[in-house]
Amino acid sequence: MTLPDIRIVQNLLIILCFGTLLKCTPAQTEAPVQKQALDLSHASRFGADYLKSGATEVKINAPWSNSDSTVVKTFNIDSGFTARAIVCLSITHINMLSELGLQDRIVGIPSYEDVFDDSLRNYFINKGVNEVGKGGDLNYELLINLQPDLIIESAVGNSMDVNQKLEALGLRVILFSAHTENHPLGRLEWIKYLSLFTKTENVAFTLFNQQADNYEKIKSQFNKRDSAPKFFVGYMWKDNWYVAGGNSYMAQFIKDAGGQYILKEDTNPGNIKLSHETVIELLQQCDIWLHPGSQMNTISQLAELNLPPEYLGGRLRIYNNNRRLSQYGKNDFWQSGFVHPEKVLEDLRHIVMKNDSLNYYVQIK
């Protein structure tokens, strides 16, 4: 038998055996019975029920950002299943699993360079964790050979195609949609979702409650008698402006920090596209501009955006979230900042109060 023939047989066996532990199938007909409440205080895009059989039924509502609200993805976790060899196809998954103390279960990551934290990157290198690629460069043959207990795939971009390919190969893959939540604590609460597949619910609940308490303490510092500065959040890309919607997680951050978001009446949860003229009008009304673009570090760079000169270096304070960049250009705002929203909120609170002590942000002067 040739090597290609052996691989075909291996793949068929994988597909036949797939599902004995983790089943990504339509929901079981058995009525859910609550054994332990899955307390979700902020996340709205997933939920879990415990079945009579001891299995756990997990549902994700509208897993992709552009999904119809009626689309539901269901994962049935058999009572004996615990993921001990995990492939993470996004750095967000790595950070959440590390928060749970599960970095030793990770056997595959996109690349070493993607990891901001030096100690974590060196840990993966020394352990020989596999670089599996991502998107169109995903190494499917390596994943088949690894045979991980679980592959975590973020529901973004072309991930629907990737997800279908992984499932067709009989690999156990789950979707991760924390980015679709419009509250910072809702995004963090997906740590509970991962804990269901790793049997670490108690750890996840403790971590979430601690960070949520810290978040609320910072939020409580806002005195409503204080004047609330107006914020604008957006950047230009290829002659188009992309601005955070009024129902986005950044709008929530600003509100909780004691600021006013200029588009607070808008109902969009993600970015919206605006004309250059509209942005000029909005900036004229604002005190603070956040996230002008990942490569924007100087006033001279901002001047190339054809904004009125008086907007730059004057009354309008401009901050970028790129203070913490690795040698490979990876931004820790999107890594540790994702799992520590209380630290991001602390930064925004300091910006409101004109305090220079910042973790993720730097003022462009």
Coordinates of C-alpha atoms in Angstrom, one line a residue:
M1 CA 0.0 0.0 0.0
T2 CA 1.4 3.4 -1.0
L3 CA 1.8 6.3 1.4
P4 CA -1.1 8.3 -0.1
D5 CA -3.3 5.2 0.2
I6 CA -2.4 4.8 3.9
R7 CA -3.3 8.4 4.5
I8 CA -6.7 8.0 2.9
V9 CA -7.4 5.0 5.1
Q10 CA -6.2 6.9 8.2
N11 CA -8.5 9.8 7.3
L12 CA -11.5 7.5 6.8
L13 CA -10.8 5.9 10.2
I14 CA -10.6 9.3 11.8
I15 CA -14.0 10.3 10.3
L16 CA -15.6 7.1 11.4
C17 CA -14.2 7.4 15.0
F18 CA -14.9 11.1 15.2
G19 CA -17.7 12.1 17.6
T20 CA -17.3 9.5 20.3
L21 CA -16.1 12.2 22.8
L22 CA -16.9 15.6 21.3
K23 CA -19.8 15.7 18.9
C24 CA -20.4 18.8 16.8
T25 CA -23.8 17.7 15.7
P26 CA -27.4 19.0 15.9
A27 CA -28.7 19.3 19.4
Q28 CA -29.7 16.1 21.1
T29 CA -33.5 15.6 21.5
E30 CA -33.1 14.8 25.2
A31 CA -34.5 17.6 27.3
P32 CA -31.8 19.7 29.1
V33 CA -31.7 19.3 32.8
Q34 CA -30.0 22.0 34.9
K35 CA -27.3 20.5 37.1
Q36 CA -25.3 23.7 37.7
A37 CA -26.2 27.1 36.5
L38 CA -23.8 28.6 33.9
D39 CA -23.9 32.1 35.1
L40 CA -23.4 34.5 32.2
S41 CA -23.6 38.1 33.3
H42 CA -22.4 39.8 30.1
A43 CA -21.9 37.3 27.2
S44 CA -24.9 37.0 24.9
R45 CA -23.6 34.8 22.0
F46 CA -23.3 31.5 23.8
G47 CA -24.9 29.4 26.4
A48 CA -24.7 25.8 27.9
D49 CA -27.1 23.2 29.3
Y50 CA -26.3 20.0 31.1
L51 CA -28.1 16.9 29.8
K52 CA -29.4 13.9 31.7
S53 CA -26.7 11.7 30.2
G54 CA -24.0 13.9 31.8
A55 CA -23.1 15.6 28.5
T56 CA -23.0 19.3 28.1
E57 CA -24.8 21.0 25.2
V58 CA -23.1 24.3 24.1
K59 CA -24.8 26.7 21.7
I60 CA -23.3 29.7 19.8
N61 CA -25.8 32.2 18.4
A62 CA -24.8 33.7 15.1
P63 CA -21.2 32.5 15.4
W64 CA -19.9 34.6 12.5
S65 CA -20.1 38.4 12.6
N66 CA -22.3 38.5 9.5
S67 CA -24.4 35.4 10.5
D68 CA -28.1 35.6 10.5
S69 CA -29.4 35.8 14.1
T70 CA -31.2 32.5 13.6
V71 CA -28.0 30.6 12.9
V72 CA -27.0 28.4 15.9
K73 CA -23.9 26.2 16.2
T74 CA -24.3 23.4 18.7
F75 CA -21.5 21.3 20.3
N76 CA -22.3 18.3 22.5
I77 CA -19.6 17.5 25.0
D78 CA -19.7 13.9 26.3
S79 CA -19.3 13.6 30.0
G80 CA -16.0 11.8 29.8
F81 CA -14.3 14.3 27.4
T82 CA -11.5 16.6 28.5
A83 CA -9.3 18.4 25.9
R84 CA -5.7 17.8 26.8
A85 CA -4.0 18.4 23.5
I86 CA -5.3 21.7 22.0
V87 CA -4.5 23.6 18.8
C88 CA -5.2 27.3 19.0
L89 CA -5.7 29.0 15.6
S90 CA -5.7 32.5 17.2
I91 CA -3.6 34.2 19.9
T92 CA -6.8 35.1 21.8
H93 CA -7.3 31.4 22.5
I94 CA -3.7 31.1 23.7
N95 CA -4.2 34.0 26.2
M96 CA -7.4 32.6 27.6
L97 CA -6.0 29.1 28.0
S98 CA -2.9 30.6 29.7
E99 CA -5.2 32.5 32.1
L100 CA -6.7 29.1 33.0
G101 CA -3.2 27.7 33.5
L102 CA -3.5 25.4 30.5
Q103 CA -0.6 26.5 28.4
D104 CA 0.9 23.0 28.8
R105 CA -2.1 21.6 26.9
I106 CA -1.4 23.6 23.8
V107 CA 0.3 21.6 21.1
G108 CA -0.2 23.9 18.1
I109 CA -0.3 27.7 17.5
P110 CA -0.3 29.8 14.3
S111 CA 3.4 30.9 14.8
Y112 CA 5.9 31.7 17.5
E113 CA 6.1 35.3 16.2
D114 CA 2.4 35.9 16.9
V115 CA 2.9 35.6 20.6
F116 CA 3.6 38.9 22.3
D117 CA 4.7 37.6 25.7
D118 CA 8.4 36.7 25.6
S119 CA 8.2 34.1 28.3
L120 CA 5.2 32.4 26.8
R121 CA 6.8 32.4 23.3
N122 CA 10.0 30.9 24.7
Y123 CA 8.0 28.3 26.6
F124 CA 6.3 27.2 23.3
I125 CA 9.7 27.2 21.5
N126 CA 11.4 25.1 24.1
K127 CA 8.5 22.7 24.4
G128 CA 8.5 22.3 20.6
V129 CA 4.9 23.4 20.2
N130 CA 4.0 23.1 16.5
E131 CA 3.5 26.1 14.2
V132 CA 0.4 25.1 12.2
G133 CA -0.2 28.4 10.3
K134 CA -3.6 30.0 9.8
G135 CA -6.1 30.9 7.2
G136 CA -5.0 30.0 3.7
D137 CA -1.6 28.8 5.1
L138 CA -3.1 26.3 7.6
N139 CA -1.1 23.0 7.5
Y140 CA -3.9 20.4 7.3
E141 CA -1.4 17.5 7.0
L142 CA 0.3 18.5 10.2
L143 CA -3.0 18.8 12.0
I144 CA -4.0 15.3 10.9
N145 CA -0.7 13.9 12.2
L146 CA -1.1 15.8 15.5
Q147 CA -4.6 14.4 16.1
P148 CA -5.3 17.0 18.8
D149 CA -8.3 16.6 21.2
L150 CA -9.5 20.0 20.1
I151 CA -8.9 22.7 17.6
I152 CA -10.2 26.2 18.4
E153 CA -11.0 28.4 15.4
S154 CA -12.2 32.0 15.6
A155 CA -15.3 32.7 13.5
V156 CA -13.8 35.5 11.4
G157 CA -12.8 36.0 7.7
N158 CA -12.6 32.7 5.8
S159 CA -13.0 30.6 8.9
M160 CA -16.3 29.1 7.6
D161 CA -14.4 27.4 4.8
V162 CA -11.6 26.4 7.2
N163 CA -14.1 25.0 9.7
Q164 CA -15.8 22.9 7.0
K165 CA -12.4 21.5 5.9
L166 CA -11.4 20.6 9.4
E167 CA -14.7 18.9 10.1
A168 CA -14.5 17.0 6.8
L169 CA -11.1 15.6 7.9
G170 CA -12.7 14.3 11.1
L171 CA -10.8 16.8 13.3
R172 CA -12.5 18.0 16.5
V173 CA -13.0 21.8 16.0
I174 CA -15.0 24.3 17.9
L175 CA -15.8 27.9 17.0
F176 CA -14.8 30.9 19.1
S177 CA -16.9 34.1 18.7
A178 CA -15.9 36.3 21.6
H179 CA -15.2 39.2 19.2
T180 CA -18.9 39.4 18.4
E181 CA -19.7 40.5 21.9
N182 CA -20.3 44.2 22.3
H183 CA -19.3 44.4 26.0
P184 CA -15.6 44.0 27.2
L185 CA -16.7 41.7 30.0
G186 CA -18.8 39.8 27.5
R187 CA -15.7 39.0 25.5
L188 CA -13.8 38.0 28.6
E189 CA -16.7 35.7 29.7
W190 CA -15.9 33.4 26.8
I191 CA -13.2 32.0 29.1
K192 CA -16.1 30.1 30.7
Y193 CA -16.9 28.7 27.2
L194 CA -13.3 27.3 26.9
S195 CA -13.5 25.9 30.4
L196 CA -16.4 23.7 29.4
F197 CA -14.2 21.7 27.0
T198 CA -11.3 21.6 29.5
K199 CA -13.2 20.8 32.7
T200 CA -11.9 24.0 34.4
E201 CA -15.2 25.8 35.1
N202 CA -14.3 26.7 38.7
V203 CA -11.0 28.3 37.7
A204 CA -12.8 30.2 34.9
F205 CA -15.6 31.5 37.2
T206 CA -13.0 32.7 39.8
L207 CA -10.9 34.5 37.2
F208 CA -13.9 36.1 35.6
N209 CA -15.4 37.3 38.9
Q210 CA -12.1 38.8 40.0
Q211 CA -11.6 40.7 36.9
A212 CA -15.2 41.8 36.6
D213 CA -15.0 43.1 40.2
N214 CA -11.9 45.1 39.4
Y215 CA -13.6 46.4 36.2
E216 CA -16.6 47.6 38.3
K217 CA -14.4 49.3 40.9
I218 CA -12.6 51.3 38.2
K219 CA -16.0 52.1 36.6
S220 CA -17.3 53.3 40.0
Q221 CA -14.6 56.0 40.1
F222 CA -16.5 57.9 37.5
N223 CA -18.3 60.9 39.1
K224 CA -21.3 61.8 37.0
R225 CA -20.8 65.4 38.2
D226 CA -17.5 65.5 36.3
S227 CA -17.5 66.8 32.8
A228 CA -17.4 63.9 30.3
P229 CA -15.0 64.4 27.4
K230 CA -16.3 63.4 24.0
F231 CA -14.4 60.6 22.2
F232 CA -14.0 59.6 18.6
V233 CA -12.7 56.1 17.7
G234 CA -11.6 55.5 14.1
Y235 CA -9.0 55.3 11.4
M236 CA -8.6 55.8 7.7
W237 CA -7.8 52.8 5.5
K238 CA -7.5 53.1 1.7
D239 CA -9.3 56.5 1.6
N240 CA -12.2 55.1 3.7
W241 CA -12.8 55.9 7.4
Y242 CA -13.8 53.0 9.7
V243 CA -15.3 54.2 12.9
A244 CA -16.5 52.2 16.0
G245 CA -20.3 51.9 16.1
G246 CA -22.3 53.3 18.9
N247 CA -23.1 49.8 20.2
S248 CA -19.6 48.5 20.0
Y249 CA -17.3 47.3 22.8
M250 CA -15.2 50.5 22.5
A251 CA -18.3 52.6 23.0
Q252 CA -19.0 50.6 26.1
F253 CA -15.4 51.1 27.3
I254 CA -15.7 54.8 26.9
K255 CA -19.0 55.0 28.7
D256 CA -17.7 53.0 31.6
A257 CA -14.6 55.2 31.8
G258 CA -16.7 58.3 32.2
G259 CA -16.5 59.6 28.7
Q260 CA -19.1 60.3 26.0
Y261 CA -18.9 58.6 22.7
I262 CA -19.7 60.9 19.8
L263 CA -21.8 58.2 18.1
K264 CA -23.6 57.0 21.2
E265 CA -27.0 57.1 19.5
D266 CA -25.8 54.8 16.7
T267 CA -26.9 51.1 17.1
N268 CA -24.1 49.3 15.1
P269 CA -22.1 46.8 17.2
G270 CA -19.1 46.9 14.8
N271 CA -17.2 49.4 12.7
I272 CA -19.1 51.6 10.3
K273 CA -17.8 53.3 7.2
L274 CA -18.0 57.2 7.1
S275 CA -17.1 59.8 4.6
H276 CA -14.1 62.1 5.1
E277 CA -16.4 65.1 5.5
T278 CA -18.4 63.5 8.2
V279 CA -15.3 62.5 10.2
I280 CA -14.1 66.1 10.0
E281 CA -17.4 67.3 11.5
L282 CA -17.3 64.7 14.2
L283 CA -13.7 65.4 15.2
Q284 CA -14.6 69.1 15.5
Q285 CA -16.9 68.2 18.3
C286 CA -14.6 65.8 20.2
D287 CA -11.9 66.2 22.9
I288 CA -10.2 62.8 22.4
W289 CA -9.4 60.7 19.4
L290 CA -8.5 57.0 19.9
H291 CA -7.1 54.4 17.5
P292 CA -6.0 56.6 14.6
G293 CA -4.3 53.7 12.9
S294 CA -1.8 51.0 13.9
Q295 CA 1.1 52.8 12.2
M296 CA 0.2 56.3 13.3
N297 CA 2.9 57.5 15.8
T298 CA 3.5 61.1 15.0
I299 CA 1.6 64.3 14.2
S300 CA 3.3 64.5 10.8
Q301 CA 1.8 61.1 9.9
L302 CA -1.6 62.3 10.9
A303 CA -1.2 65.4 8.8
E304 CA -1.2 63.2 5.7
L305 CA -4.8 62.4 6.4
N306 CA -5.9 65.8 5.1
L307 CA -7.4 67.0 8.3
P308 CA -7.6 70.6 9.3
P309 CA -4.2 71.6 10.8
E310 CA -5.8 73.0 14.0
Y311 CA -7.1 69.5 14.8
L312 CA -3.5 68.2 15.3
G313 CA -1.5 69.1 18.3
G314 CA -4.1 71.4 19.7
R315 CA -7.2 70.9 21.8
L316 CA -7.9 67.5 20.4
R317 CA -5.9 64.9 22.4
I318 CA -4.9 61.8 20.3
Y319 CA -4.0 58.4 21.7
N320 CA -3.0 55.2 20.0
N321 CA -3.2 51.7 21.5
N322 CA 0.2 50.6 20.3
R323 CA 2.4 51.3 23.4
R324 CA 3.2 47.6 23.8
L325 CA 4.6 46.1 20.6
S326 CA 6.8 43.1 20.3
Q327 CA 9.9 42.9 18.2
Y328 CA 7.7 41.3 15.5
G329 CA 5.2 44.1 15.6
K330 CA 2.5 42.2 17.6
N331 CA 0.3 44.5 19.7
D332 CA -0.4 43.4 23.3
F333 CA -3.6 45.5 23.3
W334 CA -5.2 42.7 21.3
Q335 CA -3.6 39.9 23.5
S336 CA -3.4 40.6 27.2
G337 CA -5.8 43.5 26.7
F338 CA -8.5 41.1 25.5
V339 CA -8.3 39.0 28.6
H340 CA -7.8 42.0 31.0
P341 CA -10.4 44.5 30.1
E342 CA -10.0 46.1 33.5
K343 CA -6.5 47.2 32.5
V344 CA -7.8 48.8 29.3
L345 CA -10.6 50.5 31.3
E346 CA -8.0 51.8 33.7
D347 CA -6.1 53.3 30.8
L348 CA -9.2 55.0 29.4
R349 CA -10.1 56.3 32.9
H350 CA -6.6 57.8 33.1
I351 CA -7.1 59.4 29.6
V352 CA -10.3 61.0 30.8
M353 CA -8.5 62.4 33.9
K354 CA -5.5 63.5 31.8
N355 CA -3.2 61.1 33.7
D356 CA -0.1 60.0 31.8
S357 CA 0.2 56.6 33.6
L358 CA -0.9 54.3 30.7
N359 CA -0.4 50.6 30.0
Y360 CA -1.5 50.2 26.4
Y361 CA -2.0 53.7 25.1
V362 CA 0.4 56.4 24.1
Q363 CA -0.4 60.0 23.4
I364 CA 0.6 61.4 20.0
K365 CA 2.0 64.9 20.4

